[in-house]
Tab-separated table of C-alpha atoms in Angstrom:
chain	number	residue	atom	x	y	z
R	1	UNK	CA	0.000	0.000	0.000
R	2	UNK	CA	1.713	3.693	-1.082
R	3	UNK	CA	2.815	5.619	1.944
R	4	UNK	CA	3.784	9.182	2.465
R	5	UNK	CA	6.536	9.074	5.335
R	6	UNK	CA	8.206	12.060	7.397
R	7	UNK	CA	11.051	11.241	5.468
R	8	UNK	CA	11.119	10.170	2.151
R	9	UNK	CA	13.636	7.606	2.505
R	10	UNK	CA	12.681	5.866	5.592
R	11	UNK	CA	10.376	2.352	5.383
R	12	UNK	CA	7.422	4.558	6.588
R	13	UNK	CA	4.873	2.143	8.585
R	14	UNK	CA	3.637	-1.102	8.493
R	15	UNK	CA	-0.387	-1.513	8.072
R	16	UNK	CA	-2.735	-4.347	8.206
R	17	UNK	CA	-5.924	-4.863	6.631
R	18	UNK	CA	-8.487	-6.068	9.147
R	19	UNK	CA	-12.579	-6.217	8.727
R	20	UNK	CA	-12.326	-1.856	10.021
R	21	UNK	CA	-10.481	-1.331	6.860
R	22	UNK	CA	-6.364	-0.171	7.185
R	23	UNK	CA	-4.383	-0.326	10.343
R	24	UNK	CA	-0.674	0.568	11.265
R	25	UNK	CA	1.128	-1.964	12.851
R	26	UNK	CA	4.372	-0.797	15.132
R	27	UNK	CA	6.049	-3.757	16.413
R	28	UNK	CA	8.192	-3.365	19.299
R	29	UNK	CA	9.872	-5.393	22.349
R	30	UNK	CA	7.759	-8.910	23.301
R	31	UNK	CA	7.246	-7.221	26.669
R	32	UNK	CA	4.640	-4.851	24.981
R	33	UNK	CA	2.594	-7.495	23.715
R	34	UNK	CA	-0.004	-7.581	25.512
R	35	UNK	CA	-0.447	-3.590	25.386
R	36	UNK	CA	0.445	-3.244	21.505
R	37	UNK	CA	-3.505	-3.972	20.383
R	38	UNK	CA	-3.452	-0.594	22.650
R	39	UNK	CA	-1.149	1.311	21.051
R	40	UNK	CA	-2.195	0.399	17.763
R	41	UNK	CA	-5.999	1.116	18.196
R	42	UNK	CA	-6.091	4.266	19.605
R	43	UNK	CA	-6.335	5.885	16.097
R	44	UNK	CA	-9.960	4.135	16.341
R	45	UNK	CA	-10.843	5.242	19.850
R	46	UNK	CA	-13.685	7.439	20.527
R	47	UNK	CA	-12.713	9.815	24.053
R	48	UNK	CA	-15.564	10.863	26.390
R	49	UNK	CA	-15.145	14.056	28.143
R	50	UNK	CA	-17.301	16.448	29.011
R	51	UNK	CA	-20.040	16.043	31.639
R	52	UNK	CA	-23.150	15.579	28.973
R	53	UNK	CA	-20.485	12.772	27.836
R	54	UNK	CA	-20.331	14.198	24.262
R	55	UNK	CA	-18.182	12.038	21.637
R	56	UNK	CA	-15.229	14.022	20.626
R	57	UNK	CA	-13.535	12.695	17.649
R	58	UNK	CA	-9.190	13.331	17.777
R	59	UNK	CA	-7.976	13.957	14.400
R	60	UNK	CA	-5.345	11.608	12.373
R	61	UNK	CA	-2.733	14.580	14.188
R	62	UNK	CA	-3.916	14.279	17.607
R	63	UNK	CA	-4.298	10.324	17.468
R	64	UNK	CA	-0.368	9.848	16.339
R	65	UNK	CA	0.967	12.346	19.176
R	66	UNK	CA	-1.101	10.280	21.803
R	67	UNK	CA	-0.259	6.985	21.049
R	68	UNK	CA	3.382	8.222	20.574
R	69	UNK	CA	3.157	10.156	24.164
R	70	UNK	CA	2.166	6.860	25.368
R	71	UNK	CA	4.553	4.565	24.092
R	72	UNK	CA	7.022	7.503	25.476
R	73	UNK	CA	5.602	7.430	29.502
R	74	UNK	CA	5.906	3.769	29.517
R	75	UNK	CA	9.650	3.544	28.063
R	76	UNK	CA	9.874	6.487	31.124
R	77	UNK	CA	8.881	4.164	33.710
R	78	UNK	CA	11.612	1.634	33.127
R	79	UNK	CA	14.488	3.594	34.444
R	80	UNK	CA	17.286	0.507	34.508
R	81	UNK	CA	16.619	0.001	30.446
R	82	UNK	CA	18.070	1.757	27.835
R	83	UNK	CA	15.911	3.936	25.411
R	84	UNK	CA	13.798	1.988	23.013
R	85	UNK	CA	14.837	2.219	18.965
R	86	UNK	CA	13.798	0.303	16.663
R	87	UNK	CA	16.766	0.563	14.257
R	88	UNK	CA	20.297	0.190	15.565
R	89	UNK	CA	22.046	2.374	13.179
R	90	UNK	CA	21.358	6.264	12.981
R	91	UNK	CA	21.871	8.738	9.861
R	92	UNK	CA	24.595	11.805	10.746
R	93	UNK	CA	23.749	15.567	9.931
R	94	UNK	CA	24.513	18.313	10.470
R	95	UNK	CA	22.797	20.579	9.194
R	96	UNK	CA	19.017	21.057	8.101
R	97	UNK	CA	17.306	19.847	5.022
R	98	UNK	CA	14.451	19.486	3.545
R	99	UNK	CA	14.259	15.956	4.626
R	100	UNK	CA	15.606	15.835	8.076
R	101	UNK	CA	15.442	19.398	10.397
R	102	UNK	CA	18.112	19.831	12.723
R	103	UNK	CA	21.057	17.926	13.326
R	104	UNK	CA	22.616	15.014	14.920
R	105	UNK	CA	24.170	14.970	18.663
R	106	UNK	CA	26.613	12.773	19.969
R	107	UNK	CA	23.573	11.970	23.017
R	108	UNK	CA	21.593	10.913	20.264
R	109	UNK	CA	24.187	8.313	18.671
R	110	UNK	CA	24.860	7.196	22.007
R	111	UNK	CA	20.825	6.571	22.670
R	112	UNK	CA	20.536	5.012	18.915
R	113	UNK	CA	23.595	2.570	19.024
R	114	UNK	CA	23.166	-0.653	20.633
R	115	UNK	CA	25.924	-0.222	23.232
R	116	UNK	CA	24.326	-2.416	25.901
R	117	UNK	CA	24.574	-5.474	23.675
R	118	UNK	CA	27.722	-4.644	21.965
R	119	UNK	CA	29.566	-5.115	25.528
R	120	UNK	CA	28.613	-8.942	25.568
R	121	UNK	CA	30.116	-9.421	22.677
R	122	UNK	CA	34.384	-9.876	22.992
R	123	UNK	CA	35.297	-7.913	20.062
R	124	UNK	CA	33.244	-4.980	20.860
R	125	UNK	CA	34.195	-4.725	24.525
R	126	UNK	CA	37.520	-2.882	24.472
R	127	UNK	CA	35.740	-0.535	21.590
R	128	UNK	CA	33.120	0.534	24.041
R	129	UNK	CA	35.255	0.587	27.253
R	130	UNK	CA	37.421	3.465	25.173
R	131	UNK	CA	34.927	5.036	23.727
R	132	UNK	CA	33.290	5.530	26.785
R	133	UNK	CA	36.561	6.647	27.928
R	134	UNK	CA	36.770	9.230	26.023
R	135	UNK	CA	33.210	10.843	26.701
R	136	UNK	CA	34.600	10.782	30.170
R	137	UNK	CA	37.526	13.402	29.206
R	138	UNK	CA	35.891	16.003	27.472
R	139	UNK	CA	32.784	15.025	25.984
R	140	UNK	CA	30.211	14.260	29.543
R	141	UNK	CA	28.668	17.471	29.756
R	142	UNK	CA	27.282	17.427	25.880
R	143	UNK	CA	25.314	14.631	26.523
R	144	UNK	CA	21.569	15.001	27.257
R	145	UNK	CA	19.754	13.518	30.534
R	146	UNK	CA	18.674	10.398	28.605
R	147	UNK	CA	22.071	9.885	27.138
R	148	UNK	CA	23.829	10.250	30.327
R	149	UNK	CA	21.346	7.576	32.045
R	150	UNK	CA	21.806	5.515	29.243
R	151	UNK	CA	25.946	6.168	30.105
R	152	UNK	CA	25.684	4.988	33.309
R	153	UNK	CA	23.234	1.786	32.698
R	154	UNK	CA	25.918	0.871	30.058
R	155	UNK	CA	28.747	1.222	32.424
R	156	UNK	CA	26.645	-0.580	35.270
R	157	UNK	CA	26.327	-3.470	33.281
R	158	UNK	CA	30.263	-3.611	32.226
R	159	UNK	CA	31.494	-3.291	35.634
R	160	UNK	CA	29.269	-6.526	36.447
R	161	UNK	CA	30.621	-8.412	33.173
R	162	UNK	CA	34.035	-7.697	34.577
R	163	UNK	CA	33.165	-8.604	38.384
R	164	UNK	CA	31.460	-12.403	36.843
R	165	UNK	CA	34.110	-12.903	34.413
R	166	UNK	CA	36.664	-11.400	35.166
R	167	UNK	CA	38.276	-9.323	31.998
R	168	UNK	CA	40.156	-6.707	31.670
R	169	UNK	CA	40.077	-5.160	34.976
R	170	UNK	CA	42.819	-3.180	34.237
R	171	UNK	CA	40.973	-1.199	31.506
R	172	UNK	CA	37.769	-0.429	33.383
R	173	UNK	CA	40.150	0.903	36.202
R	174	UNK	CA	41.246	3.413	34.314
R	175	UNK	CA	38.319	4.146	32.924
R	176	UNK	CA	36.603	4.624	36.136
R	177	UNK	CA	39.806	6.581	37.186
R	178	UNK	CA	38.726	9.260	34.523
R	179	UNK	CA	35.352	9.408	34.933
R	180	UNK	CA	35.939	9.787	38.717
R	181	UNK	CA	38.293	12.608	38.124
R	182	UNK	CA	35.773	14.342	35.919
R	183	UNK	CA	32.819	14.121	37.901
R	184	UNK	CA	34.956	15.452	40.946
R	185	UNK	CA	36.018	18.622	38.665
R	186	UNK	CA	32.135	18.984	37.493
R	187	UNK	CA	30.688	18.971	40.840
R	188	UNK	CA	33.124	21.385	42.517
R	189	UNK	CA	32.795	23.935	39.762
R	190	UNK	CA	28.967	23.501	39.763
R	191	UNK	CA	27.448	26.770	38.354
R	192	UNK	CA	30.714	27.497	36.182
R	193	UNK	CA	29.841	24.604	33.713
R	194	UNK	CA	26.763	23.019	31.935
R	195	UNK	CA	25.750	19.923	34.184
R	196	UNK	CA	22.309	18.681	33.131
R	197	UNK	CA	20.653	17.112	36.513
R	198	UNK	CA	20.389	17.822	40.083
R	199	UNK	CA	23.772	17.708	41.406
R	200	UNK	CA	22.520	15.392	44.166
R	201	UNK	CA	22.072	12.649	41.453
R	202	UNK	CA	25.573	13.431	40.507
R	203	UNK	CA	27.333	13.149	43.671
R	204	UNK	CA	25.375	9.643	44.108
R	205	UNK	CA	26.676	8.622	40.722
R	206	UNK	CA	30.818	9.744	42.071
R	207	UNK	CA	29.941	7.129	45.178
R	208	UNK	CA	28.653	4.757	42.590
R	209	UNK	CA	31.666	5.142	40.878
R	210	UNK	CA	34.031	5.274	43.935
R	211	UNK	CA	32.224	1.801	44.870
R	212	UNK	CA	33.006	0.171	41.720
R	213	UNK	CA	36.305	1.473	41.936
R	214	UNK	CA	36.963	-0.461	45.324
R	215	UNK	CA	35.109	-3.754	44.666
R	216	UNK	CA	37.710	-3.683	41.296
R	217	UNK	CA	40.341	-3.404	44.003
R	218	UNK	CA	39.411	-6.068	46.095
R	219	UNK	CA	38.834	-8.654	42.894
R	220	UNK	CA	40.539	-12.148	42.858
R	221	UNK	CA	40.949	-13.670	40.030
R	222	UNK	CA	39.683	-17.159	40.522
R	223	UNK	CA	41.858	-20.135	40.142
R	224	UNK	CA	41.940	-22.353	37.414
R	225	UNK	CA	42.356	-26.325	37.442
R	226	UNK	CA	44.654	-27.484	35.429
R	227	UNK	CA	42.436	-30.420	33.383
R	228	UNK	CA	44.934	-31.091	30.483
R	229	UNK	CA	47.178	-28.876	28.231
R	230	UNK	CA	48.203	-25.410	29.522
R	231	UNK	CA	49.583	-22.338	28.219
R	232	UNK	CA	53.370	-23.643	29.833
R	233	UNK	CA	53.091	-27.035	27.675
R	234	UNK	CA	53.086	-25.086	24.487
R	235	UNK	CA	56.249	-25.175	23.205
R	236	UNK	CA	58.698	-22.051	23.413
R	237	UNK	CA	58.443	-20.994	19.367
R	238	UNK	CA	54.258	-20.782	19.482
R	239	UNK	CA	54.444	-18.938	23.158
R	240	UNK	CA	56.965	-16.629	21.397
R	241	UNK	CA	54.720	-16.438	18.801
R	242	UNK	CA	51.798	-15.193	20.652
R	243	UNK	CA	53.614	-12.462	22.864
R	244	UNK	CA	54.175	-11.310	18.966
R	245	UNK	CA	50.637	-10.913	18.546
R	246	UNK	CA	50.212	-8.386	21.639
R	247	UNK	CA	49.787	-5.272	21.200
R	248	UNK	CA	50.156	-3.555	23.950
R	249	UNK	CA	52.906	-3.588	26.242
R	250	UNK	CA	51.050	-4.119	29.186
R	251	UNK	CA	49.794	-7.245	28.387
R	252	UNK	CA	53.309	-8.517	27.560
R	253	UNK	CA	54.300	-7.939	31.126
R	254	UNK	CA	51.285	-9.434	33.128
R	255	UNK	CA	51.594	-12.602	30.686
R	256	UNK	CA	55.694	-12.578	31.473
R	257	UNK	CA	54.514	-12.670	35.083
R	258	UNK	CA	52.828	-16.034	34.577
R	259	UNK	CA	56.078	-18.388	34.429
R	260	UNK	CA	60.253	-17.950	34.002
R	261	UNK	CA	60.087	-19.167	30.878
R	262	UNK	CA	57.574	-16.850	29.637
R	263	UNK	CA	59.182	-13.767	31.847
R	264	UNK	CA	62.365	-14.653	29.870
R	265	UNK	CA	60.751	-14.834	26.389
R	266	UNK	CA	58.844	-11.104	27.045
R	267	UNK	CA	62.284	-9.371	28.096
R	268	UNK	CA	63.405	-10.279	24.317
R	269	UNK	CA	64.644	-7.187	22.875
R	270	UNK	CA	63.286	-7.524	19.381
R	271	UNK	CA	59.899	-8.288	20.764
R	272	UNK	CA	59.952	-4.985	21.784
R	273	UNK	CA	61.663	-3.941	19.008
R	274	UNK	CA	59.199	-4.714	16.810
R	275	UNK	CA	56.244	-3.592	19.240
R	276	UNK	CA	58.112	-0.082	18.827
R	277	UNK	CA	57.948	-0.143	15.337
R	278	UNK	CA	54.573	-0.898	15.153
R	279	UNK	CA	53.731	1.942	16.394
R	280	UNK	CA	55.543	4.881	16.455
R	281	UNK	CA	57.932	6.203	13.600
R	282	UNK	CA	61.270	6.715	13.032
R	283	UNK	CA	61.679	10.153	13.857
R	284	UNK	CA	60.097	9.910	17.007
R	285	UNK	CA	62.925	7.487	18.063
R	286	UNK	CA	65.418	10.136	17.442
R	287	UNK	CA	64.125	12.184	19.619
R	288	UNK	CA	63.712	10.414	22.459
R	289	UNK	CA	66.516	7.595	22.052
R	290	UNK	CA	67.318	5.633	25.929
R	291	UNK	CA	70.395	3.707	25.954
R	292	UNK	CA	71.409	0.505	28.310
R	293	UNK	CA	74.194	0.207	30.084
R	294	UNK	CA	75.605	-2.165	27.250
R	295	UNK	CA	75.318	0.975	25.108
R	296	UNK	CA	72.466	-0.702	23.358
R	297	UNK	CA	68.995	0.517	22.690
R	298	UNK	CA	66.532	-0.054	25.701
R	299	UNK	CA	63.419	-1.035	23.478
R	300	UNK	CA	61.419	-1.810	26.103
R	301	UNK	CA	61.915	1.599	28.089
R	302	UNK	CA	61.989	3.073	24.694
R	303	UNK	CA	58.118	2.264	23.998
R	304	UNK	CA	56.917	3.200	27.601
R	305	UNK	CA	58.621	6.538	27.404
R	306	UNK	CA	57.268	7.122	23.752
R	307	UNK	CA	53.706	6.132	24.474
R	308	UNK	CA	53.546	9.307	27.075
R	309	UNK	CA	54.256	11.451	23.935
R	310	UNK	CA	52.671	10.161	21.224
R	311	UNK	CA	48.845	8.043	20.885
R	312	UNK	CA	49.778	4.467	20.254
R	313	UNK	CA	47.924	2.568	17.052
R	314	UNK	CA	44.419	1.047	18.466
R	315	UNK	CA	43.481	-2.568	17.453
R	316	UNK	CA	39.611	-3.779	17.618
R	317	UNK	CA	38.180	-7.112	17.003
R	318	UNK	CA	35.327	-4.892	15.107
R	319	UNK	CA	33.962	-1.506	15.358
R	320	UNK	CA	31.134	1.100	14.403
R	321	UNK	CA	31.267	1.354	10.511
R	322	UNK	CA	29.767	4.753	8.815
R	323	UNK	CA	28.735	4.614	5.255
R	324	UNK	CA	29.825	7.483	3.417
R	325	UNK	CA	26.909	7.083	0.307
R	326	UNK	CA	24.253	7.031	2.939
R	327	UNK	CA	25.663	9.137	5.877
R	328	UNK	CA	24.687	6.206	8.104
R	329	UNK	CA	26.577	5.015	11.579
R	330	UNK	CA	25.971	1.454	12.531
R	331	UNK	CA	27.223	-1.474	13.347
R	332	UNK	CA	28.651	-3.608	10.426
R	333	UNK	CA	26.869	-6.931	11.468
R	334	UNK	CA	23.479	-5.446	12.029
R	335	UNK	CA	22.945	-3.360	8.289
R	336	UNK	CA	21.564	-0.242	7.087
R	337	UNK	CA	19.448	0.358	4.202
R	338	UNK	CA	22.003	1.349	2.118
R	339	UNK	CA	21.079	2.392	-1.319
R	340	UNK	CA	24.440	2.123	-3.337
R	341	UNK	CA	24.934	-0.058	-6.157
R	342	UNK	CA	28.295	-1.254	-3.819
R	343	UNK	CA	27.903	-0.962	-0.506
R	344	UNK	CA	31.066	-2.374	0.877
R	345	UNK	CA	33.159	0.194	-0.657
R	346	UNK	CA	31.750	3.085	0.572
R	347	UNK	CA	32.120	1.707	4.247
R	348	UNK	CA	34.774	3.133	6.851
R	349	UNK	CA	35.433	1.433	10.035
R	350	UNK	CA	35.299	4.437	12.861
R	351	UNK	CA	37.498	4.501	15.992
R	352	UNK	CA	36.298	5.774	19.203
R	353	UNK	CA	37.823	9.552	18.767
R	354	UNK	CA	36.138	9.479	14.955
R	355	UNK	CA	32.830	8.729	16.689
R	356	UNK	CA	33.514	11.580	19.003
R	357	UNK	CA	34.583	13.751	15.953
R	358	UNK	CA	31.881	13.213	13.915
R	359	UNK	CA	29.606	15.240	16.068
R	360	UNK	CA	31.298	17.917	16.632
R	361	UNK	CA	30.170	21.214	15.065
């Protein structure tokens, strides 16, 4: 059946024909199910009001914004879930058209973008952890009360992943480290910068955080039994092998703390060598060159005192993709409606600071 849709080139709505004539159908989440027939008949609902009881009729207008309000208030009473989309990717503007009026905010990506599901999944959870990082640094204030909720339910359910299994502690420390810092510096200079919310919910979410940050503290790693074939059986050229597929320099050290042989094979100097390389360029050596005692070159202080000067190269398992034909963030697994005769080669994977670039004005 034709459609005429707020925008042009969205799938408009779904409708139904029943024994009334034409309905729109808006699925949504199974929990709605029993109040969707609701939702979806209130275009047909005759309101009472009025002490003589007189029938007043809403128009097409009034019947949308009501069921619309009311899908709204009961999204609003779930307070621990994040904000309801339908579509998990989100189309970036920035400016007005005739199409699509205003522009896109970075609280707006963050409310679109499936972050709460992304975190379960292994090769998304270091991409989150850093981009949530880095909204921490500079970027907390410019998100709006839903997106900051939605922050905090997000980081809520990380810090549990981490408590059950156990991974990467060291990563959410520091993010929690940053976040901690920036709240204190918000809530001291209260009045001096934008903070949207009462500052008592604020100062509950710094003892939230300063909770977390202890119960990190106090984690043990549980103990493994040994059932069969361990990491020390392997023999020495495939452990060498895998400290070459690290990179970052912490992790080399924490796994060289495991056993001698493997603290022996992570002190190799081309190991860091090539770790160096990797990374940084040649001129940046120069300038900061650290010599052993043997006269040689210390690679290993070499890349620690480099990485305070210069960012180091950031590896994901997979990340937000944005679609330059469309204009469309999403995740590359999920789709967009992409209307390019090729779509794969107008796709760019997008690191954590180019998600935070791309909405800034």
């Amino acid at each position: 059946m034709p459609f005429l849709g707020q925008d042009w080139r969205s799938p408009g709505w779904r409708w139904v024909k029943t024994e009334d004539g034409w309905k729109r159908c808006e699925p949504f989440s199974p929990a709605l199910e029993d109040g969707k027939n609701q939702l979806n008949d209130i275009s047909h609902t005759v309101i009472i009001t009025g002490d003589d009881e007189a029938e007043e009729a809403y128009s097409t207008e009034d019947c949308e914004f009501a069921a619309k309000k009311r899908k709204k208030d009961h999204f609003g009473t779930n307070t621990d879930s994040q904000c309801f989309y339908r579509e998990k990717w989100i189309y970036v503007h920035k400016e007005s058209t005739r199409e699509r009026h205003g522009y896109c905010t970075l609280g707006e990506a963050f409310n679109r973008l499936d972050f709460s599901s992304a975190i379960q999944d292994i090769r998304r959870f270091n991409y989150v952890v850093k981009l949530l990082q880095l909204i921490a640094k500079s970027q907390l204030t410019s998100l709006s009360g839903a997106a900051q909720k939605n922050y905090f339910n997000v980081l809520d359910k990380i810090v549990r992943k981490v408590m059950e299994d156990q991974y990467n502690p060291r990563l959410i420390k520091d993010l929690l480290q940053d976040l901690s810092s920036t709240l204190c510096i918000l809530i001291r200079g209260v009045g001096k910068s934008v903070l949207v919310g009462n500052i008592n919910i604020w100062i509950c979410r710094l003892e939230t955080i300063l909770l977390w940050q202890q119960q990190l503290k106090n984690l043990q790693m549980n103990t493994q039994v040994n059932n069969g074939l361990t990491l020390s059986d392997l023999p020495l050229h495939m452990l060498n092998n895998i400290l070459y597929r690290f990179s970052d320099g912490w992790d080399i050290i924490t796994l060289g703390q495991v056993t001698p042989t493997l603290y022996m094979l992570s002190e190799d100097r081309q190991l860091w060598k090539k770790l160096c390389q990797y990374h940084f360029a040649e001129k940046q050596f120069c300038r900061h060159l650290i010599l052993s005692e043997k006269g040689h070159i210390d690679w290993k202080l070499m890349y620690f005192a480099l990485q305070k000067y210069y960012p180091i190269k950031e590896q994901y398992g997979d990340t937000l993709h944005f679609c330059r034909h469309c204009s469309i963030l999403f995740w590359k697994d999920t789709g967009h409606p992409c209307t390019a005769s090729d779509p794969d080669t107008c796709l760019m994977p997008v690191s954590p600071q180019h998600f935070i670039d791309l909405f800034r004005f």
